[in-house]
Amino acid sequence: MVQRRTRSTRPQGLPTKKQVIEFIQSSDIPAGKREIARAFGLKGQEKIALKKLLKDMAEEGLIDGKKTAYHRMGGVPKVTVLRVVEIEDGEPVAIPDNWSPETDAKPPRLIVQEMKGRGGKRIAALKRGDRVLARTEERESGWVAHPIKKLPARTEGLMGVVEIDGAGKAWLAPVDKRVRRSSLISDLGAAEEGQLVIAERIGRSERSGVKVIEVVGDPLAPKSFSLIAIAKHGIPHSFAPETIAAAGAAADLALSPDMREDLRDLPIVAIDPADARDHDDAIWAEPDGAGGYNAKVAIADVSYYVRPGSALDREARKRGNSVYFPDRVVPMLPEVLSADMCSLREGADRAAMVCHFHIDETGAVSKVRFSRALVRIAHVIAYEDAQSQIDAGDAPEFLTHLWGAWDRLAAARSARDPLELELPERRVMLDEAGQIAEIAVRERLDAHRVVEDFMIAANVAAAKALEAKAAPVVYRVHEPPSREKLIALRDYMATLDKPLALGQVITPSLFNRMLKDITEEAEKAQVMEAVLRTQTQAYYSPANAGHFGLALGSYAHFTSPIRRYADLLVHRSLVDAFKLEQEAPDNPDLPRETGLSDKDRMSLKEASDAISQTERRAMEAERDTIDRYVAAWLSGRVGEVFDTRITGVQGFGFFATIDGLGGDGLVPVSTLGREHFHYDEAAQALVGEESGTSYSAGDRLKLQLGEANALTGALKFVPVDADGNPIEARGTRPAPRYERKGGRGPGGKKNGKYMAGARGRPGNIRHQGRRRKK
């Protein structure tokens, strides 16, 4: 008789403690109680004995983890699930996702190697909060992880408001407008109904529910909207005690007049928003007597205080940039630096990195040099105040000189012909209680353009000066539109009977001419939306690819080191290139040098990628918060009719924004009337098959506000007829009883104030594809 070969040569029966540790260390899959029992052929009472053995081993400190995945205490399983906790020098740092919070030992930190897809193609970069299944390896330098695959983030979309239904069950109503379904809360913890909470999934199945892990508080209280964005995007918002202590030590650094150019007698002025929390740039100019101007741009010398390799530097690199919300700033640096010692305050002596240059009568910049200086800002002026003094004709000489120099810079800018798109900026103003006082579009003044063109001149000067010294540069790169996007734009312009030849060199001037040739405002808005969609996302890189939008061959960020880490790296490179190092500090805990470290030079690409990612994170968080403020502002005006502009069109409907206020809202295609609308992709339009009525990007029309959800920031609009009455939607019918006020949902579930609906297509968007054959 042929004997069947066993699947494993492992000893059968209850294993020893040593055998358990050897198994979990060598297992190619996460080793939990089930996997251990299967490996040793345990059944019945032996499984009960194994459970006790594992518990004893955990109490003895031999193993750690949960019943679904164990690992040797102080070690990491060969294959395990990791959670990214931060990005350090462009590399993701992760810890075991199942690390028990009861243990006093800190979880091991693993450097996650770059993920590669099939054929060596790079997978999207990991960000804080991402979860990966990874193989782990312990090296002399520490633990390293090799990702196998990226897993769904447990906390994604799991921030919401606690709702209790009629049966007493707790539900999590999401605050993310992309999530349309409430989740069952299996573990409510200390949370109460109506509170804003953060939760995580308990098991792999959605039916397992979620567990509340943090209570944020009142969802509609002042400052909650920014807290939602901070939590959702994983933005570091508090400084560790050691970082604050390091900032205090740095703030005590003495300034040496002997090693700095003394510019304290120069009437340098800072022109900033009236509500500016920090001042990192100031400008000065005077006529040269030959039609040109001598000019200086003074920037806070952050590199003197934030030295490479310090605790301050590591925290600043991790954050990448400051994040600005209507009610708060999440600064890149502790306030003792960002709002005090590094801020160019009026009348205070401050350390500055100064760009000196000459502007000739045509606006050309020359005679560039950089120095470290002592400055004393003569005036800090709001944009509006500077503009009103110029307009009134009684501006002081230092302002008229700035405007005279700007006339030359503006002429050079006009000759360069950068991309000119009207992109209104929304401004949320709060009262003393933190409530919304007003939301308006920020007015664009010449005062803004003066400062902007001075900053651009200094940024270009920094990039070119470093290039001339063959020194490292972190460029601000904006690549030209891709061919695919240009083809889509050409097809769109063809629907307007306006040709776009792609055989020519694509420059910003081409787009500017397109817009200038259009006289009708509605059509101009449509084309501007289309041009905006063709543009690429700007990013940071040590490799130069030019700045398409500004029509510049070399461009870097130099002017805002208080709030951008990219600028700090440029300052350090200037310190080295122009030999601007200062005396070593007396404090032995502070690094001696302020230029680029060897680590800076070796990891410039990784650092550039990381700060590009944190910049995008900040932009999304700021936009989400503004959307929530706008929705809250409009929540009391549901039913009103507004003047709107279409910002995007898809097959399921179009998005529109309120003129002068902002906030994108959806108009579902089913609400456009009883006729069928088809989506013309080339024209970016929904076209009625019977009437020919068209809805295109850029169109202006009146819409009724149908819904404003402050928690998600979502708006929904309803089309109206010529008399301002809502158009009867296609297939209109009464809502199910449980969707009406006071009704109950499936299973007797009472709809809460924030309760989200069922999964799938919203009820007001009907299926437009082929029907499935029965």
XYZ file of N, CA, C and O in Angstrom, residues 111-175:
260
model
N 11.404 50.923 7.621
C 11.510 51.729 6.406
C 10.910 50.930 5.263
O 11.315 49.793 4.998
N 9.914 51.502 4.587
C 9.223 50.795 3.508
C 9.941 51.080 2.196
O 10.066 52.241 1.777
N 10.425 50.021 1.557
C 11.101 50.160 0.275
C 10.089 50.547 -0.794
O 8.901 50.263 -0.687
N 10.573 51.185 -1.864
C 9.692 51.627 -2.950
C 8.941 50.457 -3.552
O 9.506 49.406 -3.808
N 7.624 50.656 -3.764
C 6.800 49.600 -4.348
C 6.949 49.582 -5.860
O 6.972 50.625 -6.503
N 7.043 48.404 -6.417
C 7.115 48.245 -7.870
C 5.968 47.376 -8.345
O 5.622 46.381 -7.718
N 5.376 47.768 -9.445
C 4.308 46.971 -10.020
C 4.864 46.065 -11.108
O 6.062 45.845 -11.223
N 3.998 45.553 -11.936
C 4.432 44.661 -13.003
C 5.299 45.427 -13.997
O 5.013 46.555 -14.343
N 6.354 44.749 -14.422
C 7.239 45.372 -15.388
C 8.064 46.495 -14.796
O 8.595 47.327 -15.516
N 8.160 46.555 -13.456
C 8.971 47.584 -12.818
C 8.292 48.929 -12.727
O 8.891 49.911 -12.345
N 7.027 49.014 -13.085
C 6.313 50.285 -13.028
C 6.053 50.681 -11.581
O 5.615 49.883 -10.770
N 6.310 51.931 -11.266
C 6.174 52.392 -9.891
C 4.713 52.564 -9.519
O 3.927 53.141 -10.262
N 4.357 52.035 -8.349
C 3.004 52.192 -7.828
C 2.909 53.520 -7.111
O 3.905 54.058 -6.635
N 1.697 54.077 -7.016
C 1.484 55.382 -6.389
C 2.157 55.439 -5.018
O 2.143 54.476 -4.255
N 2.753 56.586 -4.723
C 3.489 56.760 -3.472
C 2.584 56.553 -2.267
O 1.401 56.909 -2.286
N 3.164 55.972 -1.223
C 2.412 55.765 0.010
C 2.340 57.063 0.782
O 3.242 57.898 0.730
N 1.260 57.224 1.540
C 1.101 58.402 2.383
C 0.745 57.959 3.790
O 0.456 56.786 4.034
N 0.777 58.902 4.707
C 0.495 58.597 6.102
C -0.905 57.986 6.226
O -1.873 58.492 5.663
N -1.000 56.866 6.965
C -2.280 56.188 7.155
C -2.486 55.010 6.235
O -3.361 54.172 6.481
N -1.691 54.911 5.155
C -1.830 53.779 4.224
C -1.439 52.465 4.913
O -0.566 52.441 5.785
N -2.079 51.378 4.519
C -1.799 50.045 5.048
C -1.280 49.165 3.921
O -1.785 49.221 2.796
N -0.224 48.380 4.227
C 0.346 47.484 3.221
C 0.607 46.117 3.839
O 0.928 46.006 5.030
N 0.420 45.090 3.030
C 0.883 43.753 3.396
C 2.312 43.675 2.899
O 2.590 43.929 1.728
N 3.254 43.327 3.810
C 4.665 43.418 3.440
C 5.480 42.276 4.017
O 5.144 41.703 5.064
N 6.563 41.945 3.308
C 7.577 41.044 3.842
C 8.585 41.899 4.605
O 8.932 42.992 4.155
N 9.034 41.419 5.742
C 9.929 42.229 6.565
C 11.317 41.593 6.621
O 11.476 40.379 6.443
N 12.292 42.440 6.883
C 13.682 41.982 6.924
C 14.416 42.818 7.960
O 14.315 44.055 7.969
N 15.143 42.150 8.852
C 15.926 42.859 9.854
C 17.373 42.949 9.397
O 18.029 41.938 9.164
N 17.861 44.177 9.248
C 19.240 44.402 8.840
C 20.004 45.052 9.995
O 19.428 45.432 11.006
N 21.293 45.233 9.804
C 22.089 45.883 10.838
C 21.605 47.310 11.078
O 21.672 47.822 12.187
N 21.131 47.951 10.016
C 20.668 49.334 10.127
C 19.248 49.442 10.679
O 18.785 50.537 10.977
N 18.540 48.312 10.791
C 17.177 48.337 11.305
C 16.244 47.525 10.428
O 16.661 46.815 9.508
N 14.961 47.639 10.720
C 13.949 46.862 10.000
C 13.607 47.511 8.657
O 13.486 48.731 8.547
N 13.421 46.665 7.648
C 13.030 47.102 6.306
C 11.820 46.283 5.882
O 11.719 45.092 6.203
N 10.886 46.932 5.178
C 9.687 46.242 4.693
C 9.637 46.294 3.169
O 9.933 47.334 2.574
N 9.244 45.177 2.561
C 9.082 45.089 1.107
C 7.598 44.845 0.833
O 7.112 43.716 1.008
N 6.843 45.865 0.419
C 5.389 45.725 0.242
C 5.018 44.674 -0.800
O 5.656 44.569 -1.844
N 4.004 43.900 -0.473
C 3.443 42.933 -1.411
C 2.256 43.571 -2.134
O 2.128 43.483 -3.350
N 1.392 44.221 -1.357
C 0.280 44.944 -1.968
C -0.238 45.983 -0.989
O -0.063 45.870 0.225
N -0.856 47.010 -1.545
C -1.460 48.061 -0.739
C -2.867 47.630 -0.347
O -3.621 47.101 -1.163
N -3.220 47.856 0.918
C -4.523 47.461 1.434
C -5.407 48.679 1.629
O -4.905 49.802 1.780
N -6.737 48.501 1.650
C -7.624 49.641 1.914
C -7.335 50.221 3.294
O -7.133 49.484 4.261
N -7.292 51.539 3.381
C -7.036 52.185 4.674
C -8.232 52.011 5.590
O -9.372 52.236 5.203
N -7.970 51.574 6.811
C -9.066 51.312 7.740
C -9.836 52.572 8.091
O -11.017 52.538 8.365
N -9.138 53.704 8.151
C -9.790 54.938 8.590
C -10.330 55.765 7.426
O -10.872 56.823 7.643
N -10.159 55.285 6.187
C -10.610 56.072 5.044
C -12.133 56.226 5.063
O -12.878 55.262 5.056
N -12.592 57.457 5.088
C -14.024 57.729 5.103
C -14.674 57.414 6.425
O -15.893 57.475 6.536
N -13.893 57.042 7.470
C -14.485 56.623 8.732
C -14.398 57.726 9.778
O -14.023 57.499 10.916
N -14.710 58.911 9.372
C -14.928 60.009 10.300
C -16.373 60.421 10.092
O -16.843 60.529 8.956
N -17.088 60.561 11.164
C -18.500 60.882 10.991
C -19.178 61.241 12.298
O -18.533 61.434 13.332
N -20.503 61.303 12.223
C -21.318 61.697 13.365
C -22.109 60.491 13.848
O -22.644 59.716 13.050
N -22.157 60.323 15.157
C -22.886 59.202 15.748
C -24.387 59.471 15.670
O -24.867 60.531 16.090
N -25.115 58.514 15.116
C -26.578 58.578 15.048
C -27.142 57.312 15.698
O -26.583 56.221 15.543
N -28.229 57.456 16.424
C -28.899 56.311 17.049
C -30.261 56.120 16.374
O -31.051 57.066 16.294
N -30.524 54.898 15.865
C -31.787 54.679 15.170
C -32.892 54.270 16.151
O -32.677 54.187 17.372
N -34.067 54.018 15.609
C -35.218 53.703 16.448
C -35.071 52.426 17.236
O -35.721 52.239 18.269
N -34.204 51.509 16.761
C -33.977 50.252 17.469
C -32.855 50.365 18.490
O -32.478 49.365 19.113
N -32.296 51.566 18.647
C -31.223 51.768 19.608
C -29.847 51.469 19.075
O -28.870 51.509 19.825
N -29.734 51.149 17.773
C -28.434 50.863 17.184
C -27.721 52.161 16.838
O -28.344 53.139 16.435
N -26.397 52.140 16.981
C -25.584 53.312 16.667
C -25.026 53.196 15.245
O -24.588 52.125 14.829
N -25.059 54.299 14.524
C -24.568 54.343 13.146
C -23.605 55.511 12.994
O -23.742 56.535 13.657
N -22.635 55.348 12.083
C -21.684 56.407 11.778
C -22.078 57.057 10.461
O -21.951 56.453 9.396
N -22.591 58.301 10.541
C -22.948 59.054 9.341
C -21.703 59.770 8.843
O -21.134 60.598 9.558
N -21.210 59.449 7.633
C -19.912 59.970 7.175
C -19.922 61.471 6.921
O -20.952 62.061 6.584
N -18.742 62.092 7.077
C -18.583 63.512 6.763
C -17.866 63.695 5.429
O -17.678 64.823 4.986
